[in-house]
PDB file of C-alpha atoms in Angstrom:
ATOM      1  CA  MET A 222      22.920   9.599   2.971  1.00  0.00           C
ATOM      2  CA  GLU A 223      25.460   9.770   5.547  1.00  0.00           C
ATOM      3  CA  VAL A 224      25.870   6.179   6.687  1.00  0.00           C
ATOM      4  CA  ARG A 225      27.909   5.693   9.878  1.00  0.00           C
ATOM      5  CA  VAL A 226      28.923   1.997  10.756  1.00  0.00           C
ATOM      6  CA  ALA A 227      30.170   0.886  14.239  1.00  0.00           C
ATOM      7  CA  GLY A 228      31.173  -2.526  15.791  1.00  0.00           C
ATOM      8  CA  HIS A 229      31.228  -3.375  19.522  1.00  0.00           C
ATOM      9  CA  GLN A 230      33.850  -5.978  19.764  1.00  0.00           C
ATOM     10  CA  VAL A 231      33.357  -6.612  16.294  1.00  0.00           C
ATOM     11  CA  ASP A 232      35.867  -5.530  13.614  1.00  0.00           C
ATOM     12  CA  THR A 233      33.578  -3.405  10.805  1.00  0.00           C
ATOM     13  CA  GLY A 234      36.196  -4.185   7.642  1.00  0.00           C
ATOM     14  CA  ASP A 235      36.126  -2.219   4.345  1.00  0.00           C
ATOM     15  CA  ALA A 236      34.184  -5.260   2.767  1.00  0.00           C
ATOM     16  CA  LEU A 237      31.088  -4.996   5.422  1.00  0.00           C
ATOM     17  CA  ARG A 238      31.216  -0.986   5.585  1.00  0.00           C
ATOM     18  CA  HIS A 239      30.828  -0.970   1.396  1.00  0.00           C
ATOM     19  CA  HIS A 240      28.190  -3.584   1.424  1.00  0.00           C
ATOM     20  CA  VAL A 241      26.095  -1.877   4.356  1.00  0.00           C
ATOM     21  CA  SER A 242      26.587   1.660   2.375  1.00  0.00           C
ATOM     22  CA  GLU A 243      25.605   0.152  -1.228  1.00  0.00           C
ATOM     23  CA  ARG A 244      22.386  -1.316   0.290  1.00  0.00           C
ATOM     24  CA  LEU A 245      21.163   1.310   2.315  1.00  0.00           C
ATOM     25  CA  ASN A 246      21.712   3.912  -0.533  1.00  0.00           C
ATOM     26  CA  ALA A 247      20.051   1.826  -3.070  1.00  0.00           C
ATOM     27  CA  MET A 248      17.016   1.462  -0.864  1.00  0.00           C
ATOM     28  CA  THR A 249      16.445   5.114  -0.103  1.00  0.00           C
ATOM     29  CA  GLU A 250      17.029   5.880  -3.618  1.00  0.00           C
ATOM     30  CA  LYS A 251      14.025   3.419  -4.748  1.00  0.00           C
ATOM     31  CA  TYR A 252      11.767   4.497  -1.987  1.00  0.00           C
ATOM     32  CA  PHE A 253      12.671   7.565  -0.072  1.00  0.00           C
ATOM     33  CA  SER A 254      15.441   9.917  -1.239  1.00  0.00           C
ATOM     34  CA  ARG A 255      14.757  12.342   1.594  1.00  0.00           C
ATOM     35  CA  ALA A 256      16.389   9.758   4.199  1.00  0.00           C
ATOM     36  CA  ILE A 257      18.478  11.819   6.633  1.00  0.00           C
ATOM     37  CA  GLY A 258      21.342   9.140   7.428  1.00  0.00           C
ATOM     38  CA  ALA A 259      21.502   5.684   9.190  1.00  0.00           C
ATOM     39  CA  ASN A 260      23.503   4.209  12.360  1.00  0.00           C
ATOM     40  CA  VAL A 261      24.460   0.782  11.716  1.00  0.00           C
ATOM     41  CA  THR A 262      25.861  -0.840  14.905  1.00  0.00           C
ATOM     42  CA  PHE A 263      27.627  -4.537  14.867  1.00  0.00           C
ATOM     43  CA  GLY A 264      27.933  -6.319  17.989  1.00  0.00           C
ATOM     44  CA  ARG A 265      28.488  -9.849  19.577  1.00  0.00           C
ATOM     45  CA  ALA A 266      25.540 -12.491  20.669  1.00  0.00           C
ATOM     46  CA  PRO A 267      25.979 -15.410  22.934  1.00  0.00           C
ATOM     47  CA  HIS A 268      26.659 -18.712  20.954  1.00  0.00           C
ATOM     48  CA  ASP A 269      29.061 -17.076  18.257  1.00  0.00           C
ATOM     49  CA  GLN A 270      26.287 -14.743  16.604  1.00  0.00           C
ATOM     50  CA  PHE A 271      26.343 -11.158  14.941  1.00  0.00           C
ATOM     51  CA  THR A 272      23.916  -8.645  16.112  1.00  0.00           C
ATOM     52  CA  CYS A 273      23.020  -5.340  13.774  1.00  0.00           C
ATOM     53  CA  ASP A 274      20.900  -2.670  14.776  1.00  0.00           C
ATOM     54  CA  ILE A 275      19.899  -0.149  12.386  1.00  0.00           C
ATOM     55  CA  VAL A 276      18.461   3.342  13.388  1.00  0.00           C
ATOM     56  CA  ALA A 277      17.551   5.722  10.327  1.00  0.00           C
ATOM     57  CA  PRO A 278      15.653   8.988  10.639  1.00  0.00           C
ATOM     58  CA  VAL A 279      13.664   9.723   7.643  1.00  0.00           C
ATOM     59  CA  SER A 280      11.915  13.253   8.392  1.00  0.00           C
ATOM     60  CA  ASN A 281       9.480  14.933  10.721  1.00  0.00           C
ATOM     61  CA  GLY A 282      10.786  12.969  13.671  1.00  0.00           C
ATOM     62  CA  HIS A 283      10.079   9.568  12.420  1.00  0.00           C
ATOM     63  CA  VAL A 284      12.753   7.151  12.906  1.00  0.00           C
ATOM     64  CA  LEU A 285      13.052   3.429  11.521  1.00  0.00           C
ATOM     65  CA  LYS A 286      14.250   0.776  13.698  1.00  0.00           C
ATOM     66  CA  ALA A 287      15.160  -2.995  13.077  1.00  0.00           C
ATOM     67  CA  SER A 288      17.596  -5.276  14.376  1.00  0.00           C
ATOM     68  CA  ASN A 289      18.639  -8.923  13.513  1.00  0.00           C
ATOM     69  CA  ARG A 290      20.834 -12.004  15.007  1.00  0.00           C
ATOM     70  CA  ALA A 291      22.627 -14.314  12.892  1.00  0.00           C
ATOM     71  CA  GLY A 292      25.935 -16.460  12.574  1.00  0.00           C
ATOM     72  CA  ASP A 293      27.557 -14.153   9.912  1.00  0.00           C
ATOM     73  CA  ALA A 294      27.625 -10.311   9.966  1.00  0.00           C
ATOM     74  CA  HIS A 295      26.786  -9.921   6.361  1.00  0.00           C
ATOM     75  CA  ILE A 296      23.390 -12.158   6.991  1.00  0.00           C
ATOM     76  CA  ALA A 297      22.806  -9.938  10.373  1.00  0.00           C
ATOM     77  CA  PHE A 298      22.734  -6.671   8.258  1.00  0.00           C
ATOM     78  CA  ASP A 299      20.670  -8.179   5.564  1.00  0.00           C
ATOM     79  CA  GLY A 300      17.999  -9.467   8.028  1.00  0.00           C
ATOM     80  CA  ALA A 301      17.907  -6.341   9.581  1.00  0.00           C
ATOM     81  CA  ALA A 302      18.055  -4.258   6.400  1.00  0.00           C
ATOM     82  CA  ASP A 303      14.988  -6.361   5.322  1.00  0.00           C
ATOM     83  CA  LYS A 304      13.093  -5.088   8.033  1.00  0.00           C
ATOM     84  CA  VAL A 305      14.084  -1.568   7.308  1.00  0.00           C
ATOM     85  CA  GLU A 306      13.258  -1.865   4.067  1.00  0.00           C
ATOM     86  CA  ARG A 307       9.695  -2.865   4.466  1.00  0.00           C
ATOM     87  CA  GLN A 308       9.206  -0.068   6.873  1.00  0.00           C
ATOM     88  CA  LEU A 309      10.620   2.255   4.407  1.00  0.00           C
ATOM     89  CA  LYS A 310       8.007   1.434   1.570  1.00  0.00           C
ATOM     90  CA  ARG A 311       5.311   1.364   3.695  1.00  0.00           C
ATOM     91  CA  TYR A 312       5.895   4.883   4.870  1.00  0.00           C
ATOM     92  CA  ALA A 313       6.491   6.254   1.214  1.00  0.00           C
ATOM     93  CA  GLU A 314       3.126   4.181   0.009  1.00  0.00           C
ATOM     94  CA  ARG A 315       1.450   6.250   3.053  1.00  0.00           C
ATOM     95  CA  LEU A 316       3.263   9.365   2.350  1.00  0.00           C
ATOM     96  CA  ARG A 317       1.991   9.228  -1.402  1.00  0.00           C
ATOM     97  CA  GLU A 318      -1.634   7.776  -0.402  1.00  0.00           C
ATOM     98  CA  ARG A 319      -1.984  10.992   1.953  1.00  0.00           C
ATOM     99  CA  ARG A 320      -0.088  13.615   0.008  1.00  0.00           C
ATOM    100  CA  SER A 321      -2.770  16.085   0.434  1.00  0.00           C
ATOM    101  CA  GLU A 322      -3.255  15.500   4.008  1.00  0.00           C
ATOM    102  CA  PRO A 323      -0.639  16.800   6.547  1.00  0.00           C
ATOM    103  CA  MET A 324       0.978  14.245   8.786  1.00  0.00           C
ATOM    104  CA  PRO A 325       0.344  14.557  12.561  1.00  0.00           C
ATOM    105  CA  GLU A 326       3.416  15.691  14.579  1.00  0.00           C
ATOM    106  CA  ILE A 327       5.226  12.730  16.462  1.00  0.00           C
ATOM    107  CA  PRO A 328       6.501  13.650  19.826  1.00  0.00           C
ATOM    108  CA  ALA A 329      10.186  13.350  19.759  1.00  0.00           C
ATOM    109  CA  ASP A 330      10.848  13.835  23.509  1.00  0.00           C
ATOM    110  CA  ALA A 331      10.009  11.128  25.374  1.00  0.00           C
ATOM    111  CA  GLY A 332      10.803  10.552  29.431  1.00  0.00           C
ATOM    112  CA  TYR A 333      11.979   7.419  30.873  1.00  0.00           C
ATOM    113  CA  ARG A 334      12.293   7.099  34.633  1.00  0.00           C
ATOM    114  CA  VAL A 335      13.300   3.597  36.393  1.00  0.00           C
ATOM    115  CA  ILE A 336      11.732   2.887  39.733  1.00  0.00           C
ATOM    116  CA  GLU A 337      14.007   1.363  42.334  1.00  0.00           C
ATOM    117  CA  SER A 338      12.931  -1.479  43.737  1.00  0.00           C
ATOM    118  CA  SER A 339      12.902  -2.024  47.550  1.00  0.00           C
ATOM    119  CA  ASN A 340      14.967  -4.670  49.113  1.00  0.00           C
ATOM    120  CA  ASP A 341      12.649  -4.926  52.648  1.00  0.00           C
ATOM    121  CA  GLU A 342      11.954  -7.885  53.558  1.00  0.00           C
ATOM    122  CA  ASP A 343       9.075  -6.371  55.647  1.00  0.00           C
ATOM    123  CA  THR A 344       7.510  -5.234  52.311  1.00  0.00           C
ATOM    124  CA  PRO A 345       4.633  -7.410  51.496  1.00  0.00           C
ATOM    125  CA  THR A 346       4.621  -9.412  48.210  1.00  0.00           C
ATOM    126  CA  SER A 347       1.617  -9.255  45.886  1.00  0.00           C
ATOM    127  CA  ASP A 348       0.893 -11.399  43.017  1.00  0.00           C
ATOM    128  CA  SER A 349       0.885  -8.444  40.628  1.00  0.00           C
ATOM    129  CA  PRO A 350       4.077  -7.661  38.395  1.00  0.00           C
ATOM    130  CA  ALA A 351       6.244  -4.927  39.937  1.00  0.00           C
ATOM    131  CA  ILE A 352       6.305  -1.567  37.591  1.00  0.00           C
ATOM    132  CA  VAL A 353      10.062  -1.268  36.879  1.00  0.00           C
ATOM    133  CA  ALA A 354      10.130   1.684  33.958  1.00  0.00           C
ATOM    134  CA  GLU A 355       7.294   4.831  33.453  1.00  0.00           C
ATOM    135  CA  THR A 356       7.371   6.493  30.547  1.00  0.00           C
ATOM    136  CA  HIS A 357       5.530  10.242  29.451  1.00  0.00           C
ATOM    137  CA  VAL A 358       5.058  11.069  26.086  1.00  0.00           C
ATOM    138  CA  ASP A 359       2.421  13.021  24.617  1.00  0.00           C
ATOM    139  CA  ILE A 360      -0.508  11.151  22.890  1.00  0.00           C
ATOM    140  CA  PRO A 361      -0.891  11.702  19.034  1.00  0.00           C
ATOM    141  CA  THR A 362      -3.862  12.818  17.694  1.00  0.00           C
ATOM    142  CA  ALA A 363      -4.181  10.698  14.233  1.00  0.00           C
ATOM    143  CA  SER A 364      -6.315   8.751  12.095  1.00  0.00           C
ATOM    144  CA  VAL A 365      -5.889   4.567  12.549  1.00  0.00           C
ATOM    145  CA  GLY A 366      -4.129   4.534   9.381  1.00  0.00           C
ATOM    146  CA  ASP A 367      -1.291   7.315  10.402  1.00  0.00           C
ATOM    147  CA  ALA A 368      -1.645   5.247  13.911  1.00  0.00           C
ATOM    148  CA  VAL A 369      -0.479   2.175  12.201  1.00  0.00           C
ATOM    149  CA  MET A 370       2.104   3.831  10.484  1.00  0.00           C
ATOM    150  CA  MET A 371       3.397   5.415  13.361  1.00  0.00           C
ATOM    151  CA  LEU A 372       3.423   1.959  15.018  1.00  0.00           C
ATOM    152  CA  ASP A 373       5.679   0.689  12.177  1.00  0.00           C
ATOM    153  CA  LEU A 374       7.921   3.375  12.170  1.00  0.00           C
ATOM    154  CA  ARG A 375       8.353   3.657  16.060  1.00  0.00           C
ATOM    155  CA  ASN A 376       9.213  -0.276  15.944  1.00  0.00           C
ATOM    156  CA  THR A 377       6.701  -0.520  18.797  1.00  0.00           C
ATOM    157  CA  ASN A 378       4.310  -3.398  20.163  1.00  0.00           C
ATOM    158  CA  ALA A 379       1.448  -0.496  21.035  1.00  0.00           C
ATOM    159  CA  LEU A 380       0.508   2.781  20.376  1.00  0.00           C
ATOM    160  CA  LEU A 381      -1.748   4.807  22.188  1.00  0.00           C
ATOM    161  CA  PHE A 382      -3.652   7.495  20.107  1.00  0.00           C
ATOM    162  CA  LYS A 383      -6.174  10.512  20.201  1.00  0.00           C
ATOM    163  CA  ASN A 384      -8.805   9.365  17.343  1.00  0.00           C
ATOM    164  CA  GLY A 385      -8.976  12.512  14.883  1.00  0.00           C
ATOM    165  CA  GLY A 386     -12.379  11.397  14.000  1.00  0.00           C
ATOM    166  CA  SER A 387     -13.996  10.328  17.268  1.00  0.00           C
ATOM    167  CA  GLY A 388     -11.743  12.329  19.537  1.00  0.00           C
ATOM    168  CA  ALA A 389     -11.351   9.334  21.696  1.00  0.00           C
ATOM    169  CA  LEU A 390      -8.346   7.393  22.874  1.00  0.00           C
ATOM    170  CA  ASN A 391      -7.675   4.538  21.036  1.00  0.00           C
ATOM    171  CA  MET A 392      -4.876   1.618  20.809  1.00  0.00           C
ATOM    172  CA  VAL A 393      -3.395  -0.215  18.001  1.00  0.00           C
ATOM    173  CA  TYR A 394      -1.111  -3.048  18.969  1.00  0.00           C
ATOM    174  CA  ARG A 395       0.830  -5.835  17.146  1.00  0.00           C
ATOM    175  CA  ARG A 396      -0.915  -9.336  17.327  1.00  0.00           C
ATOM    176  CA  GLU A 397       1.354 -12.454  17.969  1.00  0.00           C
ATOM    177  CA  ASP A 398       0.658 -13.597  14.478  1.00  0.00           C
ATOM    178  CA  GLY A 399       1.775  -9.948  12.827  1.00  0.00           C
ATOM    179  CA  THR A 400      -1.749  -8.701  12.110  1.00  0.00           C
ATOM    180  CA  ILE A 401      -2.623  -5.516  13.748  1.00  0.00           C
ATOM    181  CA  GLY A 402      -5.195  -5.276  16.544  1.00  0.00           C
ATOM    182  CA  TRP A 403      -7.351  -1.962  17.161  1.00  0.00           C
ATOM    183  CA  VAL A 404      -8.737  -1.085  20.298  1.00  0.00           C
ATOM    184  CA  GLU A 405     -11.937   1.321  20.090  1.00  0.00           C
ATOM    185  CA  PRO A 406     -13.785   2.230  23.419  1.00  0.00           C
ATOM    186  CA  SER A 407     -17.694   1.667  22.927  1.00  0.00           C
ATOM    187  CA  GLN A 408     -19.581   5.135  22.969  1.00  0.00           C
ATOM    188  CA  GLY A 409     -22.147   4.065  25.486  1.00  0.00           C
TER     189      GLY A 409
END
């Protein structure tokens, strides 16, 4: 697996690069040997802390993402790597469970547009928040289990999908306590 390590205002020495490479290679050998590669980026955060962002495409357009912040670059990486390892473990388990079923295709291209705010003083203000960004994506058709897997792999808080069983639009979302919520519209 190809591992790229970069630093923004951070020196990524040989020891850190070696630690990152060894941990990610061991992780992929253990859970998922078909991983394509990983980009690990270190940066500076306020209060003398380090940030670590990991982006690792695995297959079929699935991308594992995690980030962490700590007082030491090694600890920041280990925290982010733990998150990626949990995602990779869940992904590998779900692939084993659904080996006979084809995986739904996840759209890799998402449009993103920022809406400029107007600074006109004549514009009336409202109590509702302003829309600052709009994203266009295809809505995948999936089972609830596959939708939860996509939610984890995309590292997002909510996912709208078309339920393969009922054909209705459903949503899965991550609750504040870490559990998953599922919204299914009533059929009546």
